[in-house]
Structure formats: structure tokens, C-alpha cells
Coordinates of C-alpha atoms in Angstrom, one line a residue:
X1 CA -72.8 -13.8 23.4
X2 CA -74.7 -10.7 24.2
X3 CA -77.5 -9.6 26.4
X4 CA -80.4 -7.3 26.5
X5 CA -79.8 -4.0 28.4
X6 CA -81.3 -5.0 31.7
X7 CA -80.5 -8.7 31.7
X8 CA -79.2 -11.2 29.2
X9 CA -82.4 -13.2 29.1
X10 CA -83.9 -15.9 26.8
X11 CA -86.5 -18.7 26.7
X12 CA -88.2 -21.7 24.8
X13 CA -90.3 -24.9 24.0
X14 CA -89.8 -28.0 21.8
X15 CA -90.6 -28.9 18.2
X16 CA -89.1 -31.8 16.1
X17 CA -87.6 -31.5 12.7
X18 CA -88.2 -33.8 9.8
X19 CA -85.4 -36.1 8.6
X20 CA -83.4 -36.1 11.9
X21 CA -81.1 -39.0 12.1
X22 CA -80.2 -40.5 15.5
X23 CA -76.9 -42.3 16.2
X24 CA -74.9 -43.1 19.2
X25 CA -72.5 -40.4 20.2
X26 CA -68.9 -41.1 19.4
X27 CA -68.0 -39.9 22.9
X28 CA -68.1 -43.0 25.1
X29 CA -70.7 -43.0 27.7
X30 CA -72.9 -40.3 26.2
X31 CA -76.5 -41.2 25.2
X32 CA -78.0 -41.0 21.7
X33 CA -78.0 -37.4 20.4
X34 CA -79.4 -35.5 17.5
X35 CA -77.3 -35.8 14.4
X36 CA -77.4 -33.3 11.5
X37 CA -77.9 -35.0 8.2
X38 CA -76.4 -33.5 5.1
X39 CA -78.5 -31.3 2.7
X40 CA -78.1 -34.1 0.1
X41 CA -79.8 -36.5 2.4
X42 CA -82.5 -34.1 3.2
X43 CA -83.2 -33.4 -0.4
X44 CA -83.3 -37.1 -1.2
X45 CA -85.9 -37.5 1.6
X46 CA -87.8 -34.5 0.3
X47 CA -87.4 -32.6 3.5
X48 CA -85.1 -29.8 2.4
X49 CA -86.8 -26.4 3.2
X50 CA -86.1 -23.0 1.8
X51 CA -86.7 -21.2 5.1
X52 CA -85.5 -21.6 8.7
X53 CA -86.5 -24.9 10.2
X54 CA -87.2 -25.0 14.0
X55 CA -85.3 -27.9 15.5
X56 CA -86.0 -27.2 19.2
X57 CA -87.8 -25.0 21.5
X58 CA -86.4 -26.6 24.7
X59 CA -83.9 -23.9 25.7
X60 CA -85.2 -20.7 27.3
X61 CA -82.3 -18.4 26.3
X62 CA -80.0 -20.2 23.8
X63 CA -76.5 -19.0 23.1
X64 CA -73.0 -20.3 22.2
X65 CA -73.8 -23.4 20.1
X66 CA -70.8 -25.5 19.2
X67 CA -70.3 -29.0 17.8
X68 CA -68.3 -31.6 19.6
X69 CA -68.1 -34.3 16.9
X70 CA -71.7 -34.6 15.7
X71 CA -73.1 -33.5 19.1
X72 CA -74.5 -30.0 19.5
X73 CA -73.7 -28.3 22.9
X74 CA -75.0 -24.8 23.8
X75 CA -75.9 -22.7 26.8
X76 CA -79.1 -21.5 28.3
X77 CA -78.3 -18.1 29.7
X78 CA -81.5 -17.6 31.7
X79 CA -81.4 -21.0 33.3
X80 CA -77.6 -20.9 33.9
X81 CA -77.1 -24.2 32.2
X82 CA -74.8 -25.9 29.7
X83 CA -77.0 -28.3 27.6
X84 CA -76.6 -31.0 25.0
X85 CA -79.2 -31.4 22.3
X86 CA -80.7 -34.9 22.3
X87 CA -83.3 -35.3 19.6
X88 CA -85.3 -32.1 20.1
X89 CA -84.7 -31.9 23.9
X90 CA -82.0 -30.1 25.8
X91 CA -80.3 -32.4 28.3
X92 CA -78.7 -30.4 31.2
X93 CA -75.0 -31.1 31.4
X94 CA -73.9 -28.5 33.9
X95 CA -75.5 -25.8 36.0
X96 CA -74.2 -23.0 38.2
X97 CA -76.4 -20.4 39.9
X98 CA -75.5 -16.9 38.9
X99 CA -73.3 -18.0 35.9
X100 CA -75.3 -16.5 33.1
X101 CA -73.4 -18.5 30.5
X102 CA -73.1 -17.0 27.0
X103 CA -70.4 -19.0 25.2
X104 CA -68.6 -22.4 24.9
X105 CA -65.3 -23.5 23.6
X106 CA -63.9 -27.0 23.1
X107 CA -60.7 -27.5 25.1
X108 CA -58.7 -30.7 25.8
X109 CA -60.3 -31.1 29.2
X110 CA -63.8 -30.7 27.8
X111 CA -65.6 -27.4 27.6
X112 CA -64.7 -23.8 28.6
X113 CA -67.8 -21.9 29.7
X114 CA -68.1 -18.1 29.7
X115 CA -70.0 -17.1 32.8
X116 CA -71.1 -13.6 31.8
X117 CA -73.0 -12.7 34.9
X118 CA -70.6 -14.5 37.2
X119 CA -67.5 -13.0 35.6
X120 CA -65.8 -16.3 35.5
X121 CA -64.3 -18.8 33.1
X122 CA -65.2 -22.3 34.1
X123 CA -63.7 -25.5 32.7
X124 CA -65.9 -28.6 32.8
X125 CA -65.7 -32.1 31.5
X126 CA -68.1 -33.2 28.7
X127 CA -70.2 -35.1 31.3
X128 CA -70.5 -31.9 33.5
X129 CA -67.9 -32.1 36.2
X130 CA -66.5 -28.8 37.2
X131 CA -62.7 -28.9 36.8
X132 CA -61.5 -25.3 37.3
X133 CA -62.7 -21.7 37.7
X134 CA -60.8 -18.5 36.8
X135 CA -62.0 -15.1 38.0
X136 CA -58.9 -12.9 37.5
X137 CA -56.4 -12.1 34.7
X138 CA -52.6 -12.3 35.1
X139 CA -52.5 -9.0 37.1
X140 CA -55.1 -10.1 39.6
X141 CA -57.9 -7.9 38.1
X142 CA -61.4 -9.4 38.1
X143 CA -62.4 -10.4 34.6
X144 CA -64.7 -8.2 32.6
X145 CA -67.9 -10.1 31.7
X146 CA -66.6 -13.1 29.6
X147 CA -68.8 -13.6 26.5
X148 CA -67.3 -15.6 23.6
X149 CA -64.3 -17.5 22.4
X150 CA -62.1 -18.2 19.4
X151 CA -59.6 -21.1 19.4
X152 CA -56.2 -20.5 17.8
X153 CA -55.4 -24.2 17.0
X154 CA -52.3 -24.1 19.2
X155 CA -54.0 -24.7 22.5
X156 CA -54.7 -21.0 23.0
X157 CA -58.2 -19.4 23.4
X158 CA -59.2 -15.8 22.8
X159 CA -61.9 -14.5 25.2
X160 CA -64.0 -11.4 24.8
X161 CA -64.6 -9.5 28.0
X162 CA -67.6 -7.4 27.0
X163 CA -68.0 -5.4 30.2
X164 CA -71.4 -4.3 31.5
X165 CA -74.1 -4.5 28.7
X166 CA -74.5 -0.7 28.4
X167 CA -73.5 1.9 25.8
X168 CA -71.0 3.4 28.3
X169 CA -68.3 3.0 29.7
X170 CA -66.1 1.7 26.9
X171 CA -64.1 -0.8 29.0
X172 CA -64.3 -4.1 27.0
X173 CA -61.2 -6.3 26.7
X174 CA -59.9 -9.3 24.9
X175 CA -58.0 -11.9 26.9
X176 CA -55.8 -14.7 25.6
X177 CA -55.7 -18.0 27.5
X178 CA -52.5 -19.7 26.5
X179 CA -52.0 -23.4 26.3
X180 CA -50.5 -23.4 29.8
X181 CA -53.8 -21.9 31.1
X182 CA -52.3 -18.4 31.8
X183 CA -54.8 -15.6 31.1
X184 CA -53.6 -12.2 30.0
X185 CA -55.2 -9.0 28.4
X186 CA -54.2 -8.5 24.8
X187 CA -56.6 -5.6 23.9
X188 CA -58.6 -3.1 25.8
X189 CA -60.8 0.0 25.5
X190 CA -63.3 -1.9 23.3
X191 CA -66.9 -1.0 22.8
X192 CA -68.6 -4.2 24.1
X193 CA -66.5 -6.8 22.2
X194 CA -68.6 -9.9 21.6
X195 CA -68.1 -12.6 19.0
X196 CA -64.6 -13.6 17.9
X197 CA -63.3 -15.4 14.9
X198 CA -59.8 -16.2 13.6
X199 CA -59.0 -16.2 9.9
X200 CA -58.3 -19.7 8.4
X201 CA -54.5 -19.0 8.5
X202 CA -54.7 -17.8 12.1
X203 CA -53.1 -14.4 11.3
X204 CA -56.2 -12.2 11.8
X205 CA -58.7 -11.9 14.6
X206 CA -62.2 -10.6 13.9
X207 CA -64.0 -8.9 16.7
X208 CA -67.7 -8.0 16.8
X209 CA -67.9 -4.6 18.6
X210 CA -71.6 -4.7 19.6
X211 CA -72.5 -1.2 20.6
X212 CA -70.3 0.3 17.8
X213 CA -72.2 -1.9 15.3
X214 CA -69.0 -2.8 13.5
X215 CA -66.4 -5.5 13.1
X216 CA -62.7 -4.9 14.0
X217 CA -59.6 -6.6 12.8
X218 CA -56.4 -7.4 14.7
X219 CA -53.1 -8.9 13.6
X220 CA -52.1 -12.0 15.6
X221 CA -48.6 -12.6 16.7
X222 CA -47.0 -16.1 17.4
X223 CA -47.4 -15.6 21.1
X224 CA -51.0 -14.7 20.9
X225 CA -50.5 -10.9 21.2
X226 CA -52.6 -8.6 19.1
X227 CA -51.7 -5.4 17.2
X228 CA -52.8 -3.3 14.3
X229 CA -56.3 -2.7 15.5
X230 CA -58.5 -1.4 12.7
X231 CA -62.0 -1.3 11.4
X232 CA -63.0 -4.1 9.1
X233 CA -66.5 -2.7 8.3
X234 CA -69.5 -0.8 9.7
X235 CA -72.6 -2.9 9.5
X236 CA -74.7 0.1 8.4
X237 CA -72.6 0.4 5.3
X238 CA -73.1 -3.3 4.3
X239 CA -76.6 -4.2 5.4
X240 CA -79.9 -2.5 4.5
X241 CA -81.1 0.0 7.1
X242 CA -84.5 0.9 5.5
X243 CA -87.2 1.6 8.0
X244 CA -84.7 2.3 10.8
X245 CA -83.5 -1.3 10.9
X246 CA -80.4 -1.6 13.2
X247 CA -77.9 -4.3 13.7
X248 CA -76.1 -5.3 16.9
X249 CA -73.4 -7.8 15.9
X250 CA -73.0 -10.7 18.3
X251 CA -71.7 -14.1 17.5
X252 CA -69.1 -14.7 14.7
X253 CA -68.1 -17.9 12.9
X254 CA -65.7 -18.3 9.9
X255 CA -65.5 -21.0 7.3
X256 CA -62.4 -22.5 5.5
X257 CA -62.9 -20.0 2.7
X258 CA -62.6 -17.0 5.1
X259 CA -66.3 -16.1 4.8
X260 CA -67.6 -14.5 8.0
X261 CA -71.0 -15.6 9.5
X262 CA -72.5 -12.9 11.8
X263 CA -75.3 -13.3 14.3
X264 CA -77.1 -10.3 15.6
X265 CA -78.7 -9.5 18.9
X266 CA -80.8 -6.8 17.1
X267 CA -81.5 -7.4 13.4
X268 CA -83.7 -10.5 13.1
X269 CA -81.3 -12.1 10.8
X270 CA -77.8 -13.5 10.2
X271 CA -75.4 -12.5 7.4
X272 CA -72.5 -14.0 5.5
X273 CA -69.7 -11.6 4.5
X274 CA -66.8 -12.4 2.2
X275 CA -63.2 -12.0 3.1
X276 CA -63.4 -8.6 1.4
X277 CA -66.2 -7.5 3.6
X278 CA -68.9 -7.6 0.9
X279 CA -72.3 -9.0 1.7
X280 CA -72.8 -12.5 0.3
X281 CA -76.2 -13.2 1.8
X282 CA -78.5 -11.9 4.5
X283 CA -81.1 -14.4 5.9
X284 CA -84.1 -13.1 7.9
X285 CA -85.2 -15.2 10.9
X286 CA -88.4 -15.3 12.9
X287 CA -86.9 -14.2 16.2
X288 CA -86.1 -10.5 16.8
X289 CA -82.8 -11.6 18.5
X290 CA -80.6 -14.2 16.7
X291 CA -77.3 -13.8 18.5
X292 CA -75.3 -17.0 17.9
X293 CA -74.6 -19.6 15.3
X294 CA -72.6 -22.7 14.4
X295 CA -71.8 -24.3 11.1
X296 CA -72.6 -28.1 11.0
X297 CA -69.6 -30.4 10.7
X298 CA -70.4 -31.2 7.0
X299 CA -70.7 -27.4 6.3
X300 CA -74.1 -27.9 4.7
X301 CA -76.2 -26.1 7.3
X302 CA -76.1 -23.3 9.9
X303 CA -77.6 -23.7 13.3
X304 CA -78.8 -20.5 14.9
X305 CA -80.2 -19.4 18.2
X306 CA -83.3 -17.3 18.3
X307 CA -84.7 -15.3 21.3
X308 CA -88.2 -13.7 21.8
X309 CA -88.8 -11.1 24.4
X310 CA -91.7 -11.8 26.8
X311 CA -93.8 -9.2 28.7
X312 CA -92.5 -10.2 32.1
X313 CA -88.9 -9.3 31.0
X314 CA -88.2 -13.0 30.3
X315 CA -87.7 -14.7 27.0
X316 CA -88.4 -17.8 25.1
X317 CA -86.1 -19.4 22.5
X318 CA -85.9 -21.4 19.3
X319 CA -83.1 -23.2 17.5
X320 CA -83.1 -22.9 13.8
X321 CA -81.5 -24.8 11.0
X322 CA -80.8 -23.0 7.7
X323 CA -79.1 -24.3 4.5
X324 CA -75.6 -22.8 4.4
X325 CA -75.8 -19.8 1.9
X326 CA -72.1 -20.5 0.9
X327 CA -71.2 -23.8 -0.8
X328 CA -68.7 -25.5 1.5
X329 CA -65.2 -25.9 0.1

């Protein structure tokens, strides 16, 4: 959901994780995929770990993880792929040269893909067929670099249009794709909007404003319109900045209790914030960039993407599993 200044790049290898259960995917026709056992099961097997557990190194530049049932889908920005995790391996589901995918959303047709580099929204089936491509908003203007999504539960999808990955100009937008597939701008003049999350009641939209290092709030209307733009918090006022540590907020997720899970492009961690904006837990991670995350269907764990820079301006990646710092409700 975000990218390094010159290019959104990332890379990786493959390591197994103990206690993985395999089962046939509930989606007909898909092969066996990695399932994510509950923490209770892991503890029983003696495999529960305090620190991050590497579950795969098979995606060069991982972003945008989401669960479809018990199956984990994500994107590989550097390879221009949508992938599905099978055991510890990433099976390529869809590829488009020049896409530079950064986010996924589950839609009735299958998956909505944010092509950051290609400035497109692409709808694909779960088995990788390209169904539709959108490049313009309702006025005919070319999309700003699409980055991440938030589903509103009514068939609508919010899309962050980050704009070029630079401190200036401030030209980011938020789009709303309604249930009838129409795409309109609902907020503009944002400083690199990135991760999005809707409150459990659907009345508030949280927006990670990357280069401003803060999180914004908007009020959500019944038709998807946004109003009441305001600052929810500055990361520097919530997270420790000793030693010059900086935080570039990237992916957002929210649980049923309204706790906000924040991934960071810069920060080497993820954080959980309460609905009041207070820090509940900060968890350090091995990779310097940990942009995106997903909460497992049982709520017991958090899956995170990690990216390491390489000397050739490339990257390698890792997928982590961490025990959820917040007890699921």
C-alpha cells in the first residue's frame, strides 16, 4: 500500500512454519492451501511463539494481504502478481506487466486489484480471469495511483488514490466505487492517502496519510460521501521517536472492537491503537518496512508483510505471523 521513493519495490524466499494445518479450500476448484490454526491449537501443540514467526519468503515484494475464507491472498508489487498462499509457497493467480499491485479487496465478482503503477483498478475472478479494468473516475480524469481499499458492507468500496510517491505535490484522493460500479471522488488534496479502514458501525473512515505521518477521520454519509475531515492523531505523539525513529503509516485494519491496526512503510513495526487513539501495543518486526497486515479469520493472529531493501534497488520479502495483541471479542 505504499512504495519507496524511487519505486515501490519488494522481494523474498520460503520458510515453513510449525503447526500449519492444511485443508481443502472451501472455494470449489481451488487446490489445498495454508490454513491458519488458532492460538489455542498452537499452544496445545507447543508451537506458540512470543516473537514474529516467518511463514513464507516466497513473495518478492508483499502487500495487501486479505483472507477469502481461510485462504490468504496478497500481491507481489515487484513481480506484478496477485498470489495465493499454498503451504509456504505463493501460487500466482494473476499477472499484468506494469501493474505494480499494492492492494486487494473482496468483491462479488472475485477480487479488486489496485494497480499503483498502472493507475488502474482491475476486477479479476478468484481463479485469475480479468473481468474489468477502470482507469478513469466519473469525470473522465485518470485515476491517481490506486493503493488500498475499505469495504463498506453495502457493496461499496473506498479506494485511496495516493498520487506519485513523493512529498510534493499534495494531490491524493479518495474514491468511492458504488455497488453499481460507478467511481467518484469523495475527498481530495490529501498528503499521500494510503491505508483505509471503516469503523465497525460504518460511520467513520480512517485514512493513513503517509507523508504527513498521521491518521485522518471522515464522517461517512449513506451515499458514501465523506465530510468532516479532521485529524485523528499524529504518530509522533503516540509512538516513541527516540533515536530519530520515524513512522510512515501504510496499511490499516480494524477489528470489531474498533481497535486500529497500523502497518508502517518506515518504522520496523506495527501498532494497535484503541478507538480513543491511545497506543495499546507496538510490536517490532525484523524487516525495516512492514506496510500491510491482515487479521486472521479467528482473530487470534495478525499476518504482516515485511520488506528488506537490497543494494541493487530491489527487495526481498517475508510474511510474518504474530499473536494478536488484542483479545478478540
